[in-house]
mmCIF file of C-alpha atoms and ligand atoms in Angstrom:
data_model
loop_
_atom_site.group_PDB
_atom_site.id
_atom_site.type_symbol
_atom_site.label_atom_id
_atom_site.label_comp_id
_atom_site.label_asym_id
_atom_site.label_seq_id
_atom_site.Cartn_x
_atom_site.Cartn_y
_atom_site.Cartn_z
ATOM 1 C CA MET A 24 190.213 149.179 253.767
ATOM 2 C CA LYS A 25 187.238 147.933 255.703
ATOM 3 C CA ASN A 26 183.855 148.700 254.198
ATOM 4 C CA ASP A 27 182.596 150.297 257.394
ATOM 5 C CA MET A 28 184.722 153.415 256.862
ATOM 6 C CA ASN A 29 183.066 156.694 255.881
ATOM 7 C CA ARG A 30 184.768 159.298 253.726
ATOM 8 C CA VAL A 31 184.454 162.626 255.567
ATOM 9 C CA GLU A 32 185.115 166.104 254.190
ATOM 10 C CA PRO A 33 188.042 167.612 256.141
ATOM 11 C CA SER A 34 185.833 170.662 256.858
ATOM 12 C CA GLU A 35 183.240 168.361 258.502
ATOM 13 C CA PHE A 36 185.716 166.174 260.345
ATOM 14 C CA VAL A 37 185.118 166.044 264.093
ATOM 15 C CA ALA A 38 188.201 165.045 266.076
ATOM 16 C CA ARG A 39 189.874 165.384 269.439
ATOM 17 C CA PRO A 40 193.311 166.214 268.045
ATOM 18 C CA PHE A 41 195.083 166.677 271.379
ATOM 19 C CA ALA A 42 193.841 163.382 272.787
ATOM 20 C CA GLN A 43 194.265 161.546 269.503
ATOM 21 C CA PHE A 44 197.924 162.500 269.128
ATOM 22 C CA ASP A 45 198.908 162.368 272.784
ATOM 23 C CA LYS A 46 196.946 159.337 273.990
ATOM 24 C CA GLY A 47 195.654 157.517 270.901
ATOM 25 C CA TRP A 48 198.730 157.891 268.671
ATOM 26 C CA PHE A 49 198.939 157.353 264.915
ATOM 27 C CA LEU A 50 200.867 155.143 262.540
ATOM 28 C CA LEU A 51 202.759 157.430 260.180
ATOM 29 C CA THR A 52 203.388 155.585 256.920
ATOM 30 C CA GLY A 53 205.530 156.638 253.977
ATOM 31 C CA GLY A 54 206.653 155.044 250.724
ATOM 32 C CA ASP A 55 204.824 153.135 248.017
ATOM 33 C CA PHE A 56 202.651 150.141 248.899
ATOM 34 C CA SER A 57 203.514 148.462 245.594
ATOM 35 C CA ALA A 58 207.257 148.845 246.185
ATOM 36 C CA LYS A 59 208.877 149.844 249.507
ATOM 37 C CA TRP A 60 207.273 151.531 252.484
ATOM 38 C CA ASN A 61 207.615 151.809 256.259
ATOM 39 C CA THR A 62 205.512 152.789 259.227
ATOM 40 C CA MET A 63 206.237 154.162 262.706
ATOM 41 C CA THR A 64 204.213 155.367 265.654
ATOM 42 C CA VAL A 65 203.848 159.106 266.271
ATOM 43 C CA SER A 66 202.248 161.006 269.120
ATOM 44 C CA TRP A 67 203.439 164.517 268.312
ATOM 45 C CA GLY A 68 201.779 166.591 265.635
ATOM 46 C CA PHE A 69 198.901 168.927 264.959
ATOM 47 C CA ALA A 70 196.007 169.651 262.618
ATOM 48 C CA GLY A 71 194.652 172.971 261.350
ATOM 49 C CA THR A 72 194.567 175.345 258.396
ATOM 50 C CA MET A 73 197.552 176.591 256.406
ATOM 51 C CA TRP A 74 197.815 178.242 253.002
ATOM 52 C CA GLY A 75 194.027 177.965 252.769
ATOM 53 C CA LYS A 76 194.146 174.163 253.056
ATOM 54 C CA PRO A 77 193.308 171.615 255.730
ATOM 55 C CA VAL A 78 196.701 170.431 256.969
ATOM 56 C CA VAL A 79 198.401 168.212 259.490
ATOM 57 C CA ALA A 80 201.960 168.509 260.714
ATOM 58 C CA VAL A 81 204.089 165.646 261.952
ATOM 59 C CA VAL A 82 207.579 165.825 263.419
ATOM 60 C CA VAL A 83 210.115 163.119 262.681
ATOM 61 C CA ARG A 84 213.621 162.728 264.036
ATOM 62 C CA PRO A 85 216.298 162.423 261.325
ATOM 63 C CA THR A 86 217.347 158.975 262.539
ATOM 64 C CA ARG A 87 213.981 157.329 261.811
ATOM 65 C CA TYR A 88 213.908 154.893 258.887
ATOM 66 C CA THR A 89 210.446 156.270 258.020
ATOM 67 C CA ARG A 90 212.034 159.664 257.383
ATOM 68 C CA GLU A 91 213.792 158.256 254.305
ATOM 69 C CA PHE A 92 210.380 157.429 252.825
ATOM 70 C CA LEU A 93 208.867 160.821 253.725
ATOM 71 C CA ASP A 94 211.790 162.549 252.041
ATOM 72 C CA ALA A 95 211.713 160.354 248.936
ATOM 73 C CA ARG A 96 207.993 160.762 248.271
ATOM 74 C CA ALA A 97 205.854 163.758 249.295
ATOM 75 C CA GLU A 98 202.982 161.696 250.662
ATOM 76 C CA PHE A 99 202.092 159.912 253.878
ATOM 77 C CA THR A 100 199.178 158.459 255.751
ATOM 78 C CA LEU A 101 198.216 158.808 259.394
ATOM 79 C CA SER A 102 196.240 155.849 260.701
ATOM 80 C CA ALA A 103 194.639 155.661 264.143
ATOM 81 C CA LEU A 104 193.860 152.229 265.548
ATOM 82 C CA PRO A 105 191.491 151.144 268.322
ATOM 83 C CA GLU A 106 192.883 150.734 271.842
ATOM 84 C CA LYS A 107 193.238 146.948 271.483
ATOM 85 C CA TYR A 108 196.106 147.538 269.005
ATOM 86 C CA LYS A 109 198.206 149.503 271.521
ATOM 87 C CA LYS A 110 200.762 146.692 271.688
ATOM 88 C CA ALA A 111 201.156 146.781 267.897
ATOM 89 C CA LEU A 112 201.592 150.566 268.038
ATOM 90 C CA THR A 113 204.201 150.181 270.771
ATOM 91 C CA ILE A 114 206.128 147.709 268.608
ATOM 92 C CA CYS A 115 205.983 150.086 265.625
ATOM 93 C CA GLY A 116 207.234 152.849 267.928
ATOM 94 C CA THR A 117 210.141 150.972 269.486
ATOM 95 C CA LYS A 118 211.522 148.842 266.657
ATOM 96 C CA SER A 119 212.960 150.057 263.385
ATOM 97 C CA GLY A 120 211.881 148.787 260.000
ATOM 98 C CA ARG A 121 215.586 148.713 259.181
ATOM 99 C CA ASP A 122 215.995 145.699 261.471
ATOM 100 C CA CYS A 123 212.685 143.851 261.405
ATOM 101 C CA ASP A 124 209.411 143.221 259.603
ATOM 102 C CA LYS A 125 206.892 145.214 261.641
ATOM 103 C CA MET A 126 203.919 143.605 259.904
ATOM 104 C CA ALA A 127 205.140 140.120 260.824
ATOM 105 C CA LEU A 128 205.717 141.226 264.431
ATOM 106 C CA THR A 129 202.360 142.988 264.868
ATOM 107 C CA GLY A 130 200.014 141.036 262.595
ATOM 108 C CA LEU A 131 198.692 144.316 261.178
ATOM 109 C CA THR A 132 197.256 144.229 257.657
ATOM 110 C CA PRO A 133 198.416 146.975 255.294
ATOM 111 C CA VAL A 134 195.896 148.003 252.639
ATOM 112 C CA ALA A 135 196.003 150.454 249.739
ATOM 113 C CA SER A 136 194.987 154.056 250.341
ATOM 114 C CA GLU A 137 192.542 155.867 248.075
ATOM 115 C CA THR A 138 194.528 158.927 247.005
ATOM 116 C CA VAL A 139 198.186 158.315 247.892
ATOM 117 C CA LYS A 140 200.735 155.524 247.434
ATOM 118 C CA PRO A 141 201.640 154.821 251.083
ATOM 119 C CA PRO A 142 199.299 152.225 252.577
ATOM 120 C CA THR A 143 197.080 152.400 255.617
ATOM 121 C CA PHE A 144 195.807 149.493 257.741
ATOM 122 C CA GLU A 145 192.705 147.376 257.727
ATOM 123 C CA GLU A 146 192.572 147.734 261.527
ATOM 124 C CA ALA A 147 192.438 151.566 261.361
ATOM 125 C CA ASN A 148 189.376 153.444 262.564
ATOM 126 C CA LEU A 149 190.605 156.802 261.291
ATOM 127 C CA VAL A 150 192.781 157.484 258.246
ATOM 128 C CA LEU A 151 194.205 160.761 256.979
ATOM 129 C CA GLU A 152 195.787 160.664 253.507
ATOM 130 C CA CYS A 153 198.273 163.486 253.129
ATOM 131 C CA ARG A 154 200.399 165.261 250.527
ATOM 132 C CA THR A 155 203.494 166.964 251.922
ATOM 133 C CA LEU A 156 203.719 170.696 251.176
ATOM 134 C CA TYR A 157 206.550 171.818 253.405
ATOM 135 C CA ARG A 158 209.541 170.307 255.179
ATOM 136 C CA GLN A 159 211.576 172.179 257.760
ATOM 137 C CA PRO A 160 214.271 170.864 260.100
ATOM 138 C CA MET A 161 213.998 172.520 263.511
ATOM 139 C CA THR A 162 216.983 174.591 264.632
ATOM 140 C CA GLU A 163 218.377 175.138 268.113
ATOM 141 C CA ALA A 164 218.382 178.925 267.575
ATOM 142 C CA SER A 165 214.617 178.903 266.974
ATOM 143 C CA PHE A 166 213.817 177.819 270.531
ATOM 144 C CA ILE A 167 212.548 180.946 272.302
ATOM 145 C CA ASP A 168 212.147 178.841 275.423
ATOM 146 C CA ARG A 169 215.184 176.548 275.694
ATOM 147 C CA ALA A 170 213.498 174.201 278.148
ATOM 148 C CA PRO A 171 211.984 171.862 275.487
ATOM 149 C CA PHE A 172 215.325 171.764 273.691
ATOM 150 C CA GLU A 173 217.154 170.806 276.889
ATOM 151 C CA LYS A 174 214.510 168.257 277.820
ATOM 152 C CA TRP A 175 213.947 166.498 274.513
ATOM 153 C CA TYR A 176 217.179 166.674 272.523
ATOM 154 C CA SER A 177 220.601 165.298 273.314
ATOM 155 C CA SER A 178 222.129 167.378 270.522
ATOM 156 C CA ALA A 179 221.124 169.689 267.693
ATOM 157 C CA ASP A 180 221.594 166.748 265.300
ATOM 158 C CA ASP A 181 218.617 165.063 266.887
ATOM 159 C CA LEU A 182 216.103 167.889 266.289
ATOM 160 C CA HIS A 183 212.849 166.919 264.608
ATOM 161 C CA ILE A 184 212.031 167.653 260.996
ATOM 162 C CA VAL A 185 208.577 169.225 260.586
ATOM 163 C CA TYR A 186 206.430 168.022 257.691
ATOM 164 C CA ILE A 187 203.293 170.029 256.926
ATOM 165 C CA ALA A 188 200.913 168.226 254.609
ATOM 166 C CA GLU A 189 197.591 168.840 252.931
ATOM 167 C CA VAL A 190 194.891 166.430 254.053
ATOM 168 C CA LEU A 191 193.549 164.940 250.816
ATOM 169 C CA ALA A 192 191.140 162.445 252.327
ATOM 170 C CA VAL A 193 189.750 161.573 255.732
ATOM 171 C CA ARG A 194 188.057 158.268 256.449
ATOM 172 C CA GLN A 195 186.509 157.432 259.767
ATOM 173 C CA ALA A 196 184.902 154.262 261.106
ATOM 174 C CA LYS A 197 181.113 154.374 261.199
ATOM 175 C CA CYS A 198 179.883 154.666 264.766
HETATM 176 C C1 LIG B 219 204.010 156.527 271.590
HETATM 177 C C2 LIG B 219 205.152 156.855 270.676
HETATM 178 C C3 LIG B 219 205.165 158.056 270.011
HETATM 179 C C4 LIG B 219 206.222 158.407 269.139
HETATM 180 N N1 LIG B 219 206.182 159.603 268.491
HETATM 181 C C5 LIG B 219 207.195 159.937 267.658
HETATM 182 C C6 LIG B 219 207.153 161.165 266.942
HETATM 183 O O1 LIG B 219 206.181 161.940 266.992
HETATM 184 N N2 LIG B 219 208.229 161.474 266.135
HETATM 185 C C7 LIG B 219 209.318 160.636 266.035
HETATM 186 O O2 LIG B 219 210.271 160.953 265.311
HETATM 187 N N3 LIG B 219 209.363 159.450 266.706
HETATM 188 C C8 LIG B 219 208.317 159.072 267.490
HETATM 189 N N4 LIG B 219 208.337 157.879 268.142
HETATM 190 C C9 LIG B 219 209.490 156.964 267.944
HETATM 191 C C10 LIG B 219 209.407 156.129 266.658
HETATM 192 O O3 LIG B 219 208.113 155.607 266.462
HETATM 193 C C11 LIG B 219 210.428 154.982 266.773
HETATM 194 O O4 LIG B 219 211.733 155.502 266.872
HETATM 195 C C12 LIG B 219 210.340 153.957 265.670
HETATM 196 O O5 LIG B 219 211.008 152.784 266.097
HETATM 197 C C13 LIG B 219 210.924 154.439 264.348
HETATM 198 O O6 LIG B 219 210.778 153.408 263.420
HETATM 199 P P1 LIG B 219 211.534 153.387 262.002
HETATM 200 O O7 LIG B 219 213.022 153.455 262.284
HETATM 201 O O8 LIG B 219 211.109 152.070 261.410
HETATM 202 O O9 LIG B 219 211.046 154.571 261.234
HETATM 203 C C14 LIG B 219 207.292 157.505 268.982
HETATM 204 C C15 LIG B 219 207.285 156.285 269.664
HETATM 205 C C16 LIG B 219 206.224 155.951 270.488
HETATM 206 C C17 LIG B 219 206.224 154.621 271.191
#
């Protein structure tokens, strides 16, 4: 982790969550840095309060290799990178860690997190370290409006799994 990162209390954290997810994206990383881990790009998710805790939610399709790591260990990191790393994020969002070494392809530098086993990245300017509290596969019957189901899913087997996680630590680049 670069030295010019500040630890921020989640309650004091100032963010633009809609823009950050939709336009800035995150690397979602699961596993154990000292053993096996994987990362993928995500642009869907949200942040808020649940069960009296600061939480984030991410949604992961069952086919993603990263899902295996999220299911095996109840921890993940979300790492935002500056705009100049968009190509690296695109690679991590279009190739699977099953078939390639994403770090070799992108040149990104994984580094240990402070409170969880999955790594983050030296290039990150925002890091959320998270402990998973709740996992819920979406169901077709739960769509009150069927339009998103029709638009985004080819079959019910492809529905996202929702992971809601407590935010244990937030680090942000110093301005
Ligand atoms: C901008 C962008 C956003 C993405 N957001 C998500 C997401 O929120 N959830 C998801 O399951 N896949 C998302 N993906 C797709 C995965 O990142 C992609 O399938 C990736 O190759 C999975 O890697 P893995 O098999 O190594 O886990 C996104 C891809 C891109 C390019």
